[in-house]
PDB file of C-alpha atoms and ligand atoms in Angstrom:
ATOM      1  CA  MET W   1      -5.251   3.637 -20.090  1.00 44.00           C
ATOM      2  CA  THR W   2      -1.850   2.726 -21.214  1.00 44.00           C
ATOM      3  CA  THR W   3      -1.294  -0.055 -23.774  1.00 49.00           C
ATOM      4  CA  PRO W   4      -0.524  -2.936 -21.321  1.00 69.00           C
ATOM      5  CA  GLU W   5       0.930  -5.387 -23.796  1.00 72.00           C
ATOM      6  CA  GLY W   6       3.680  -7.447 -22.005  1.00 88.00           C
ATOM      7  CA  ARG W   7       3.197  -5.312 -19.045  1.00 96.00           C
ATOM      8  CA  ILE W   8       3.482  -6.836 -15.440  1.00 98.00           C
ATOM      9  CA  ALA W   9       1.594  -5.902 -12.397  1.00 98.00           C
ATOM     10  CA  VAL W  10       2.175  -7.064  -8.692  1.00 98.00           C
ATOM     11  CA  VAL W  11      -0.552  -6.914  -6.143  1.00 99.00           C
ATOM     12  CA  THR W  12       0.074  -7.687  -2.394  1.00 99.00           C
ATOM     13  CA  GLY W  13      -2.581  -9.168  -0.214  1.00 98.00           C
ATOM     14  CA  ALA W  14      -4.260 -10.570  -3.373  1.00 98.00           C
ATOM     15  CA  ASN W  15      -5.810 -13.590  -1.886  1.00 98.00           C
ATOM     16  CA  ARG W  16      -9.128 -11.887  -1.046  1.00 98.00           C
ATOM     17  CA  GLY W  17     -10.615  -8.483  -0.623  1.00 98.00           C
ATOM     18  CA  LEU W  18      -9.471  -5.566  -2.515  1.00 98.00           C
ATOM     19  CA  GLY W  19      -6.358  -7.141  -3.531  1.00 98.00           C
ATOM     20  CA  LEU W  20      -8.248 -10.122  -5.297  1.00 98.00           C
ATOM     21  CA  GLU W  21     -10.633  -7.677  -7.008  1.00 98.00           C
ATOM     22  CA  THR W  22      -7.734  -5.295  -8.162  1.00 98.00           C
ATOM     23  CA  SER W  23      -5.991  -8.315  -9.512  1.00 98.00           C
ATOM     24  CA  ARG W  24      -9.176  -9.122 -11.546  1.00 98.00           C
ATOM     25  CA  GLY W  25      -9.335  -5.547 -12.837  1.00 98.00           C
ATOM     26  CA  LEU W  26      -5.717  -5.287 -13.858  1.00 98.00           C
ATOM     27  CA  ALA W  27      -5.991  -8.585 -15.777  1.00 98.00           C
ATOM     28  CA  SER W  28      -9.119  -7.379 -17.519  1.00 97.00           C
ATOM     29  CA  ALA W  29      -7.044  -4.465 -18.468  1.00 97.00           C
ATOM     30  CA  GLY W  30      -4.525  -6.774 -20.101  1.00 97.00           C
ATOM     31  CA  TYR W  31      -1.859  -6.946 -17.528  1.00 98.00           C
ATOM     32  CA  ARG W  32       0.024 -10.019 -16.459  1.00 98.00           C
ATOM     33  CA  VAL W  33      -0.671 -10.041 -12.755  1.00 98.00           C
ATOM     34  CA  VAL W  34       1.478 -11.607 -10.127  1.00 98.00           C
ATOM     35  CA  MET W  35      -0.838 -12.166  -7.254  1.00 98.00           C
ATOM     36  CA  THR W  36       0.883 -12.302  -3.841  1.00 98.00           C
ATOM     37  CA  ALA W  37      -0.095 -13.397  -0.499  1.00 98.00           C
ATOM     38  CA  ARG W  38       1.343 -14.779   2.795  1.00 97.00           C
ATOM     39  CA  ASP W  39      -0.736 -17.784   2.914  1.00 95.00           C
ATOM     40  CA  ALA W  40       0.466 -19.771   0.022  1.00 96.00           C
ATOM     41  CA  ALA W  41      -2.405 -22.188  -0.151  1.00 97.00           C
ATOM     42  CA  GLN W  42      -5.001 -19.484  -0.065  1.00 97.00           C
ATOM     43  CA  GLY W  43      -3.080 -17.264  -2.544  1.00 98.00           C
ATOM     44  CA  ALA W  44      -2.502 -20.064  -5.022  1.00 98.00           C
ATOM     45  CA  ALA W  45      -6.190 -21.109  -4.802  1.00 98.00           C
ATOM     46  CA  ALA W  46      -7.261 -17.356  -5.516  1.00 98.00           C
ATOM     47  CA  ALA W  47      -5.000 -17.284  -8.487  1.00 98.00           C
ATOM     48  CA  ARG W  48      -6.136 -20.603  -9.896  1.00 98.00           C
ATOM     49  CA  GLU W  49      -9.896 -19.523  -9.566  1.00 98.00           C
ATOM     50  CA  LEU W  50      -9.322 -16.263 -11.316  1.00 98.00           C
ATOM     51  CA  ALA W  51      -7.095 -17.936 -14.010  1.00 98.00           C
ATOM     52  CA  THR W  52     -10.219 -20.045 -14.964  1.00 98.00           C
ATOM     53  CA  THR W  53     -11.808 -16.797 -16.231  1.00 96.00           C
ATOM     54  CA  GLY W  54      -8.878 -16.550 -18.715  1.00 96.00           C
ATOM     55  CA  ALA W  55      -6.880 -14.010 -16.698  1.00 96.00           C
ATOM     56  CA  ALA W  56      -3.112 -13.991 -17.142  1.00 97.00           C
ATOM     57  CA  VAL W  57      -2.542 -14.432 -13.272  1.00 98.00           C
ATOM     58  CA  GLU W  58       0.063 -16.354 -11.230  1.00 98.00           C
ATOM     59  CA  PHE W  59       0.844 -16.750  -7.659  1.00 98.00           C
ATOM     60  CA  GLN W  60       4.040 -15.913  -5.514  1.00 98.00           C
ATOM     61  CA  PRO W  61       4.065 -16.085  -1.635  1.00 98.00           C
ATOM     62  CA  LEU W  62       4.812 -12.823   0.011  1.00 98.00           C
ATOM     63  CA  ASP W  63       4.480 -11.857   3.613  1.00 98.00           C
ATOM     64  CA  VAL W  64       5.086  -8.030   3.476  1.00 98.00           C
ATOM     65  CA  GLY W  65       6.018  -8.146   7.256  1.00 98.00           C
ATOM     66  CA  GLU W  66       8.847 -10.480   6.826  1.00 98.00           C
ATOM     67  CA  GLU W  67      12.173  -9.070   5.316  1.00 97.00           C
ATOM     68  CA  SER W  68      13.216 -12.491   4.176  1.00 98.00           C
ATOM     69  CA  ASN W  69      10.108 -12.779   2.095  1.00 98.00           C
ATOM     70  CA  ILE W  70      10.705  -9.554   0.528  1.00 98.00           C
ATOM     71  CA  ALA W  71      14.340 -10.410  -0.246  1.00 98.00           C
ATOM     72  CA  ALA W  72      13.134 -13.828  -1.759  1.00 98.00           C
ATOM     73  CA  PHE W  73      10.483 -12.000  -3.896  1.00 98.00           C
ATOM     74  CA  ARG W  74      12.862  -9.327  -5.204  1.00 98.00           C
ATOM     75  CA  GLU W  75      15.087 -12.239  -6.391  1.00 98.00           C
ATOM     76  CA  PHE W  76      11.935 -13.564  -8.122  1.00 98.00           C
ATOM     77  CA  THR W  77      11.253 -10.335  -9.875  1.00 98.00           C
ATOM     78  CA  ARG W  78      14.802  -9.856 -11.040  1.00 97.00           C
ATOM     79  CA  THR W  79      15.271 -13.320 -12.320  1.00 97.00           C
ATOM     80  CA  GLY W  80      11.798 -14.477 -13.132  1.00 96.00           C
ATOM     81  CA  LEU W  81      10.138 -11.255 -14.256  1.00 97.00           C
ATOM     82  CA  GLY W  82      12.757  -8.753 -15.236  1.00 97.00           C
ATOM     83  CA  ARG W  83      10.470  -5.844 -14.808  1.00 98.00           C
ATOM     84  CA  VAL W  84       7.469  -4.668 -12.682  1.00 98.00           C
ATOM     85  CA  ASP W  85       5.312  -2.047 -14.436  1.00 98.00           C
ATOM     86  CA  VAL W  86       2.590  -1.647 -11.744  1.00 98.00           C
ATOM     87  CA  LEU W  87       3.048  -2.451  -7.966  1.00 99.00           C
ATOM     88  CA  VAL W  88       0.070  -2.154  -5.795  1.00 99.00           C
ATOM     89  CA  ASN W  89       0.772  -2.049  -2.107  1.00 99.00           C
ATOM     90  CA  ASN W  90      -2.585  -3.388  -0.954  1.00 98.00           C
ATOM     91  CA  ALA W  91      -1.898  -5.605   2.015  1.00 98.00           C
ATOM     92  CA  GLY W  92      -2.985  -4.230   5.268  1.00 98.00           C
ATOM     93  CA  ILE W  93      -4.244  -5.035   8.684  1.00 98.00           C
ATOM     94  CA  SER W  94      -6.516  -3.445  11.110  1.00 98.00           C
ATOM     95  CA  MET W  95      -6.070  -4.857  14.490  1.00 98.00           C
ATOM     96  CA  SER W  96      -8.392  -4.554  17.377  1.00 97.00           C
ATOM     97  CA  GLY W  97      -6.955  -2.826  20.735  1.00 97.00           C
ATOM     98  CA  PHE W  98      -4.074  -0.473  21.361  1.00 98.00           C
ATOM     99  CA  ASP W  99      -0.874  -1.678  22.818  1.00 98.00           C
ATOM    100  CA  ILE W 100       2.666  -1.858  21.706  1.00 98.00           C
ATOM    101  CA  ASP W 101       2.250  -5.350  19.992  1.00 98.00           C
ATOM    102  CA  VAL W 102      -0.552  -3.987  17.860  1.00 98.00           C
ATOM    103  CA  VAL W 103       1.361  -0.882  17.168  1.00 98.00           C
ATOM    104  CA  ARG W 104       4.420  -2.762  16.174  1.00 98.00           C
ATOM    105  CA  ARG W 105       2.570  -5.537  13.976  1.00 98.00           C
ATOM    106  CA  THR W 106       0.295  -2.696  12.340  1.00 98.00           C
ATOM    107  CA  LEU W 107       3.299  -0.600  11.336  1.00 98.00           C
ATOM    108  CA  ALA W 108       5.274  -3.591  10.201  1.00 98.00           C
ATOM    109  CA  VAL W 109       2.524  -4.505   7.718  1.00 98.00           C
ATOM    110  CA  ASN W 110       0.928  -1.308   6.751  1.00 98.00           C
ATOM    111  CA  PHE W 111       3.973   0.953   6.607  1.00 98.00           C
ATOM    112  CA  PHE W 112       7.327  -0.780   6.797  1.00 98.00           C
ATOM    113  CA  GLY W 113       6.020  -3.537   4.419  1.00 98.00           C
ATOM    114  CA  PRO W 114       5.124  -1.208   1.518  1.00 98.00           C
ATOM    115  CA  LEU W 115       8.371   0.744   2.224  1.00 98.00           C
ATOM    116  CA  ARG W 116      10.715  -2.196   1.998  1.00 98.00           C
ATOM    117  CA  LEU W 117       8.783  -3.960  -0.834  1.00 98.00           C
ATOM    118  CA  THR W 118       8.949  -0.795  -3.069  1.00 98.00           C
ATOM    119  CA  GLU W 119      12.586  -0.131  -2.218  1.00 98.00           C
ATOM    120  CA  ALA W 120      13.324  -3.768  -3.226  1.00 98.00           C
ATOM    121  CA  LEU W 121      11.559  -3.552  -6.516  1.00 98.00           C
ATOM    122  CA  LEU W 122      12.565  -0.183  -7.494  1.00 98.00           C
ATOM    123  CA  PRO W 123      15.440  -1.444  -9.579  1.00 98.00           C
ATOM    124  CA  VAL W 124      13.035  -3.294 -11.925  1.00 98.00           C
ATOM    125  CA  ILE W 125      10.380  -0.680 -12.034  1.00 98.00           C
ATOM    126  CA  PRO W 126      10.915   0.972 -15.628  1.00 97.00           C
ATOM    127  CA  ARG W 127      10.265   4.536 -16.668  1.00 97.00           C
ATOM    128  CA  GLY W 128       6.586   4.835 -17.024  1.00 96.00           C
ATOM    129  CA  GLY W 129       6.131   2.533 -13.986  1.00 98.00           C
ATOM    130  CA  THR W 130       3.306   3.080 -11.467  1.00 98.00           C
ATOM    131  CA  ILE W 131       3.128   2.588  -7.803  1.00 98.00           C
ATOM    132  CA  VAL W 132      -0.241   2.568  -5.886  1.00 99.00           C
ATOM    133  CA  MET W 133      -0.471   2.804  -2.158  1.00 99.00           C
ATOM    134  CA  VAL W 134      -3.649   1.526  -0.907  1.00 99.00           C
ATOM    135  CA  SER W 135      -4.373   3.912   1.944  1.00 98.00           C
ATOM    136  CA  SER W 136      -7.489   5.136   3.847  1.00 98.00           C
ATOM    137  CA  GLY W 137      -9.337   8.253   4.836  1.00 97.00           C
ATOM    138  CA  MET W 138      -8.028   7.408   8.347  1.00 96.00           C
ATOM    139  CA  GLY W 139      -4.790   8.749   6.921  1.00 97.00           C
ATOM    140  CA  GLU W 140      -5.963  12.189   6.309  1.00 96.00           C
ATOM    141  CA  LEU W 141      -4.020  14.766   8.039  1.00 97.00           C
ATOM    142  CA  SER W 142      -7.058  16.374   9.599  1.00 96.00           C
ATOM    143  CA  GLY W 143      -7.255  13.328  11.918  1.00 96.00           C
ATOM    144  CA  ILE W 144      -3.981  14.235  13.721  1.00 97.00           C
ATOM    145  CA  SER W 145      -2.956  17.102  15.918  1.00 96.00           C
ATOM    146  CA  ALA W 146      -1.465  20.360  14.214  1.00 97.00           C
ATOM    147  CA  GLY W 147       1.879  19.527  15.535  1.00 97.00           C
ATOM    148  CA  LEU W 148       2.125  16.133  13.981  1.00 98.00           C
ATOM    149  CA  ARG W 149       0.404  17.370  10.804  1.00 98.00           C
ATOM    150  CA  ALA W 150       3.210  19.918  10.487  1.00 98.00           C
ATOM    151  CA  ARG W 151       5.794  17.275  10.806  1.00 98.00           C
ATOM    152  CA  PHE W 152       4.316  14.547   8.559  1.00 98.00           C
ATOM    153  CA  SER W 153       3.770  17.223   5.805  1.00 97.00           C
ATOM    154  CA  ASP W 154       6.958  18.969   6.145  1.00 97.00           C
ATOM    155  CA  GLU W 155       8.312  19.445   2.564  1.00 96.00           C
ATOM    156  CA  SER W 156      11.915  18.630   3.818  1.00 97.00           C
ATOM    157  CA  LEU W 157      10.993  15.226   5.249  1.00 98.00           C
ATOM    158  CA  ASP W 158      12.573  12.400   3.496  1.00 98.00           C
ATOM    159  CA  ALA W 159      12.099   8.696   3.815  1.00 98.00           C
ATOM    160  CA  PRO W 160      14.838   8.236   6.658  1.00 98.00           C
ATOM    161  CA  GLY W 161      13.198  11.181   8.354  1.00 98.00           C
ATOM    162  CA  LEU W 162       9.867   9.589   7.960  1.00 98.00           C
ATOM    163  CA  VAL W 163      10.946   6.181   9.441  1.00 98.00           C
ATOM    164  CA  ALA W 164      12.443   8.082  12.370  1.00 98.00           C
ATOM    165  CA  LEU W 165       9.154   9.933  12.962  1.00 98.00           C
ATOM    166  CA  VAL W 166       7.173   6.462  12.715  1.00 98.00           C
ATOM    167  CA  ASN W 167       9.925   4.895  15.110  1.00 98.00           C
ATOM    168  CA  GLU W 168       9.216   7.837  17.556  1.00 98.00           C
ATOM    169  CA  PHE W 169       5.569   6.802  17.616  1.00 98.00           C
ATOM    170  CA  ILE W 170       6.505   3.236  18.378  1.00 98.00           C
ATOM    171  CA  GLU W 171       8.893   4.236  21.157  1.00 98.00           C
ATOM    172  CA  SER W 172       6.265   6.738  22.803  1.00 98.00           C
ATOM    173  CA  VAL W 173       3.806   3.879  22.840  1.00 98.00           C
ATOM    174  CA  ALA W 174       6.464   1.434  24.321  1.00 98.00           C
ATOM    175  CA  SER W 175       7.233   3.959  27.121  1.00 98.00           C
ATOM    176  CA  GLY W 176       3.507   4.713  27.799  1.00 98.00           C
ATOM    177  CA  ARG W 177       4.052   8.422  26.775  1.00 98.00           C
ATOM    178  CA  HIS W 178       2.420   8.480  23.354  1.00 98.00           C
ATOM    179  CA  GLU W 179      -0.609  10.770  24.580  1.00 97.00           C
ATOM    180  CA  GLU W 180       1.365  13.263  26.327  1.00 96.00           C
ATOM    181  CA  ARG W 181       3.520  13.677  23.264  1.00 96.00           C
ATOM    182  CA  GLY W 182       0.473  14.198  21.184  1.00 96.00           C
ATOM    183  CA  TRP W 183       0.149  10.831  19.233  1.00 98.00           C
ATOM    184  CA  PRO W 184      -3.327   9.333  18.774  1.00 97.00           C
ATOM    185  CA  SER W 185      -4.083   5.847  20.229  1.00 98.00           C
ATOM    186  CA  SER W 186      -4.590   4.484  16.844  1.00 98.00           C
ATOM    187  CA  ALA W 187      -1.848   2.397  15.082  1.00 98.00           C
ATOM    188  CA  TYR W 188      -3.863   2.098  11.949  1.00 98.00           C
ATOM    189  CA  ARG W 189      -4.214   5.848  11.635  1.00 98.00           C
ATOM    190  CA  ILE W 190      -0.454   6.542  11.902  1.00 98.00           C
ATOM    191  CA  SER W 191       0.268   3.676   9.558  1.00 98.00           C
ATOM    192  CA  LYS W 192      -1.756   5.308   6.786  1.00 98.00           C
ATOM    193  CA  VAL W 193      -0.784   8.950   7.711  1.00 98.00           C
ATOM    194  CA  ALA W 194       2.650   7.595   7.279  1.00 98.00           C
ATOM    195  CA  LEU W 195       2.087   5.839   4.045  1.00 98.00           C
ATOM    196  CA  ASN W 196       0.626   8.968   2.525  1.00 98.00           C
ATOM    197  CA  ALA W 197       3.597  11.012   3.648  1.00 98.00           C
ATOM    198  CA  LEU W 198       5.885   8.307   1.973  1.00 98.00           C
ATOM    199  CA  THR W 199       3.850   8.748  -1.213  1.00 98.00           C
ATOM    200  CA  ARG W 200       4.353  12.489  -1.343  1.00 98.00           C
ATOM    201  CA  ILE W 201       8.061  11.952  -0.587  1.00 98.00           C
ATOM    202  CA  TRP W 202       8.712   9.387  -3.290  1.00 98.00           C
ATOM    203  CA  ALA W 203       6.447  11.169  -5.806  1.00 98.00           C
ATOM    204  CA  ARG W 204       9.068  14.076  -5.664  1.00 98.00           C
ATOM    205  CA  GLU W 205      12.208  11.640  -5.819  1.00 98.00           C
ATOM    206  CA  LEU W 206      10.765   9.165  -8.371  1.00 98.00           C
ATOM    207  CA  ALA W 207       9.659  11.894 -10.849  1.00 98.00           C
ATOM    208  CA  PRO W 208      12.912  12.214 -12.702  1.00 98.00           C
ATOM    209  CA  ALA W 209      12.888   8.445 -13.077  1.00 97.00           C
ATOM    210  CA  GLY W 210       9.563   8.657 -14.823  1.00 97.00           C
ATOM    211  CA  ILE W 211       7.864   6.710 -12.085  1.00 98.00           C
ATOM    212  CA  LYS W 212       4.480   7.655 -10.722  1.00 98.00           C
ATOM    213  CA  ILE W 213       3.050   7.121  -7.220  1.00 98.00           C
ATOM    214  CA  ASN W 214      -0.257   7.802  -5.735  1.00 98.00           C
ATOM    215  CA  ALA W 215      -2.219   7.045  -2.668  1.00 98.00           C
ATOM    216  CA  VAL W 216      -5.703   5.693  -2.879  1.00 98.00           C
ATOM    217  CA  CYS W 217      -8.669   5.417  -0.551  1.00 98.00           C
ATOM    218  CA  PRO W 218     -10.997   2.669  -1.625  1.00 98.00           C
ATOM    219  CA  GLY W 219     -13.820   4.086   0.702  1.00 98.00           C
ATOM    220  CA  TRP W 220     -15.473   1.916   3.226  1.00 98.00           C
ATOM    221  CA  VAL W 221     -15.836  -1.507   1.457  1.00 98.00           C
ATOM    222  CA  ARG W 222     -17.389  -5.001   2.322  1.00 98.00           C
ATOM    223  CA  THR W 223     -14.280  -6.946   2.925  1.00 98.00           C
ATOM    224  CA  ARG W 224     -13.186  -8.898   5.921  1.00 98.00           C
ATOM    225  CA  MET W 225     -11.479  -5.737   7.236  1.00 98.00           C
ATOM    226  CA  GLY W 226     -14.500  -3.357   6.244  1.00 98.00           C
ATOM    227  CA  GLY W 227     -17.052  -5.759   7.491  1.00 98.00           C
ATOM    228  CA  PRO W 228     -20.715  -6.526   6.181  1.00 98.00           C
ATOM    229  CA  GLY W 229     -22.178  -3.091   7.078  1.00 98.00           C
ATOM    230  CA  ALA W 230     -19.868  -1.113   4.709  1.00 98.00           C
ATOM    231  CA  GLY W 231     -21.498   0.900   2.067  1.00 97.00           C
ATOM    232  CA  ARG W 232     -19.394  -0.146  -0.930  1.00 98.00           C
ATOM    233  CA  SER W 233     -18.796  -3.472  -2.893  1.00 98.00           C
ATOM    234  CA  VAL W 234     -15.245  -4.745  -3.524  1.00 98.00           C
ATOM    235  CA  GLU W 235     -15.958  -3.855  -7.202  1.00 98.00           C
ATOM    236  CA  GLN W 236     -16.516  -0.139  -6.377  1.00 98.00           C
ATOM    237  CA  GLY W 237     -13.576  -0.070  -3.965  1.00 98.00           C
ATOM    238  CA  ALA W 238     -11.181  -1.656  -6.265  1.00 98.00           C
ATOM    239  CA  ARG W 239     -12.164   0.419  -9.279  1.00 98.00           C
ATOM    240  CA  GLY W 240     -10.227   3.539  -8.119  1.00 98.00           C
ATOM    241  CA  ILE W 241      -7.138   1.293  -7.290  1.00 98.00           C
ATOM    242  CA  VAL W 242      -7.144  -0.028 -10.920  1.00 98.00           C
ATOM    243  CA  TRP W 243      -7.627   3.501 -12.283  1.00 98.00           C
ATOM    244  CA  ALA W 244      -4.402   4.558 -10.235  1.00 98.00           C
ATOM    245  CA  GLY W 245      -2.478   1.605 -11.590  1.00 98.00           C
ATOM    246  CA  THR W 246      -3.420   2.117 -15.163  1.00 98.00           C
ATOM    247  CA  LEU W 247      -2.770   5.782 -15.463  1.00 97.00           C
ATOM    248  CA  PRO W 248      -1.339   7.138 -18.827  1.00 94.00           C
ATOM    249  CA  PRO W 249       2.185   8.216 -18.979  1.00 88.00           C
ATOM    250  CA  ASP W 250       1.063  11.957 -18.626  1.00 92.00           C
ATOM    251  CA  GLY W 251      -1.294  10.946 -15.651  1.00 96.00           C
ATOM    252  CA  PRO W 252      -0.916  12.474 -12.002  1.00 98.00           C
ATOM    253  CA  SER W 253       1.701  11.416  -9.320  1.00 98.00           C
ATOM    254  CA  GLY W 254       1.950  12.364  -5.826  1.00 98.00           C
ATOM    255  CA  GLY W 255      -1.907  12.567  -5.271  1.00 98.00           C
ATOM    256  CA  PHE W 256      -4.309  11.076  -2.971  1.00 98.00           C
ATOM    257  CA  PHE W 257      -7.361   9.845  -4.651  1.00 98.00           C
ATOM    258  CA  ARG W 258     -10.962   8.279  -3.979  1.00 98.00           C
ATOM    259  CA  ASP W 259     -13.035   7.241  -7.038  1.00 98.00           C
ATOM    260  CA  ALA W 260     -10.371   8.532  -9.348  1.00 98.00           C
ATOM    261  CA  ARG W 261     -10.857  12.154  -7.908  1.00 98.00           C
ATOM    262  CA  PRO W 262      -8.306  13.888  -5.649  1.00 98.00           C
ATOM    263  CA  ILE W 263      -8.983  14.181  -1.991  1.00 98.00           C
ATOM    264  CA  GLU W 264      -7.387  16.146   0.658  1.00 96.00           C
ATOM    265  CA  TRP W 265      -4.218  14.787   2.263  1.00 98.00           C
TER     266      TRP W 265
HETATM  267  P1  LIG T   1      -9.042  -7.759   3.858  1.00 79.66           P
HETATM  268  O1  LIG T   1      -8.772  -7.848   5.435  1.00 79.66           O
HETATM  269  O2  LIG T   1     -10.096  -8.475   3.111  1.00 79.66           O
HETATM  270  O3  LIG T   1      -7.671  -8.047   3.134  1.00 79.66           O
HETATM  271  C1  LIG T   1      -6.408  -7.844   3.663  1.00 79.66           C
HETATM  272  C2  LIG T   1      -5.349  -8.445   2.830  1.00 79.66           C
HETATM  273  O4  LIG T   1      -4.106  -8.259   3.319  1.00 79.66           O
HETATM  274  C3  LIG T   1      -5.619 -10.066   2.826  1.00 79.66           C
HETATM  275  O5  LIG T   1      -5.157 -10.491   1.607  1.00 79.66           O
HETATM  276  C4  LIG T   1      -4.499 -10.299   3.790  1.00 79.66           C
HETATM  277  O6  LIG T   1      -3.838 -11.670   3.678  1.00 79.66           O
HETATM  278  C5  LIG T   1      -3.441  -9.356   3.481  1.00 79.66           C
HETATM  279  N1  LIG T   1      -2.243  -9.185   4.337  1.00 79.66           N
HETATM  280  C6  LIG T   1      -2.625  -8.789   5.645  1.00 79.66           C
HETATM  281  N2  LIG T   1      -1.149  -9.050   6.276  1.00 79.66           N
HETATM  282  C7  LIG T   1      -0.312  -9.185   5.352  1.00 79.66           C
HETATM  283  C8  LIG T   1       1.080  -9.541   5.255  1.00 79.66           C
HETATM  284  N3  LIG T   1       1.806  -9.272   6.387  1.00 79.66           N
HETATM  285  N4  LIG T   1       1.643  -9.868   4.177  1.00 79.66           N
HETATM  286  C9  LIG T   1       0.883 -10.081   2.962  1.00 79.66           C
HETATM  287  N5  LIG T   1      -0.486  -9.916   3.016  1.00 79.66           N
HETATM  288  C10 LIG T   1      -0.975  -9.484   4.220  1.00 79.66           C
HETATM  289  O7  LIG T   1      -8.964  -6.196   3.705  1.00 79.66           O
HETATM  290  P2  LIG T   1      -9.212  -5.021   2.536  1.00 79.66           P
HETATM  291  O8  LIG T   1      -9.280  -5.938   1.202  1.00 79.66           O
HETATM  292  O9  LIG T   1     -10.546  -4.295   2.943  1.00 79.66           O
HETATM  293  O10 LIG T   1      -7.953  -4.187   2.564  1.00 79.66           O
HETATM  294  C11 LIG T   1      -7.073  -4.163   1.548  1.00 79.66           C
HETATM  295  C12 LIG T   1      -6.469  -2.627   1.777  1.00 79.66           C
HETATM  296  O11 LIG T   1      -7.444  -1.667   1.617  1.00 79.66           O
HETATM  297  C13 LIG T   1      -5.695  -2.530   3.173  1.00 79.66           C
HETATM  298  O12 LIG T   1      -4.610  -1.848   3.003  1.00 79.66           O
HETATM  299  C14 LIG T   1      -6.804  -1.616   3.888  1.00 79.66           C
HETATM  300  O13 LIG T   1      -6.172  -0.842   4.860  1.00 79.66           O
HETATM  301  C15 LIG T   1      -7.352  -0.737   2.886  1.00 79.66           C
HETATM  302  N6  LIG T   1      -8.519  -0.165   3.135  1.00 79.66           N
HETATM  303  C16 LIG T   1      -9.805  -0.980   3.239  1.00 79.66           C
HETATM  304  C17 LIG T   1     -10.931  -0.357   3.651  1.00 79.66           C
HETATM  305  C18 LIG T   1     -12.253  -1.045   3.848  1.00 79.66           C
HETATM  306  O14 LIG T   1     -13.236  -0.666   4.097  1.00 79.66           O
HETATM  307  N7  LIG T   1     -12.280  -2.519   3.528  1.00 79.66           N
HETATM  308  C19 LIG T   1     -11.109   1.127   3.857  1.00 79.66           C
HETATM  309  C20 LIG T   1      -9.696   1.904   3.702  1.00 79.66           C
HETATM  310  C21 LIG T   1      -8.657   1.262   3.325  1.00 79.66           C
HETATM  311  P3  LIG T   1      -4.405 -12.836   4.818  1.00 79.66           P
HETATM  312  O15 LIG T   1      -5.471 -13.445   4.113  1.00 79.66           O
HETATM  313  O16 LIG T   1      -3.084 -13.632   4.746  1.00 79.66           O
HETATM  314  O17 LIG T   1      -4.633 -12.175   6.059  1.00 79.66           O
END
């Protein structure tokens, strides 16, 4: 673990579930943690409660699906923080049903949210900084067709190309032709496949700047999303996220991990 003195971590979706537990873990590791959530009342209450344990946490509102929120948060980081050493893109949704609204909303929060937030904060992420994409086993390439697998894992794919690919999925669903074009009927799956692809792309591009980025699957965890039947506690699920956020300077980048161990893309 790096020496965290004076280091600042930002966690999205930190008012409950894995985001809250990750904030607790990073604060225990000595980070000043900026907990963010879209609901200001819930987020502030979660941060207040965590602060009673002596944790150096504070709250800022941030709906990752709203570009205006991201712009306001970027300004806060520039003027109020000056640096972000660890960014944990944790916020995510898993909606029931499958239609164009579900697809648009899911991609907006799970893929475009982390993409836009990370781009907005990159200027304040210093050398040695670490980005964690909270992903899922649902994002594994084995869950999609061979054709899509080749396109998402193409080494020449860049972020604009990936955005075009994701928009192709959205447009295929809107026109009712996604199945004939080989896309699965799962917005959540594509959102995490795309998030993983973004992790690989940015790992290559950010390496010269000394910034690490990894994707983490927390396993099936008892949160509002995972439900009460899940096999893992939030503590177990968050441990691997905290691990990825506190990697030493020579730690891995461009990997997909569960419980601090590499898993297949
Ligand atoms: P929860 O549903 O408990 O928490 C999700 C968090 O994301 C909440 O804080 C929620 O805030 C926040 N969120 C949702 N939409 C937005 C938004 N637009 N802007 C900001 N915050 C938002 O789920 P988990 O803690 O389980 O999920 C955390 C991450 O872990 C997700 O990315 C999920 O995909 C991933 N994951 C979870 C698994 C599990 O089994 N639980 C398995 C694999 C991956 P609000 O209270 O406002 O809704």
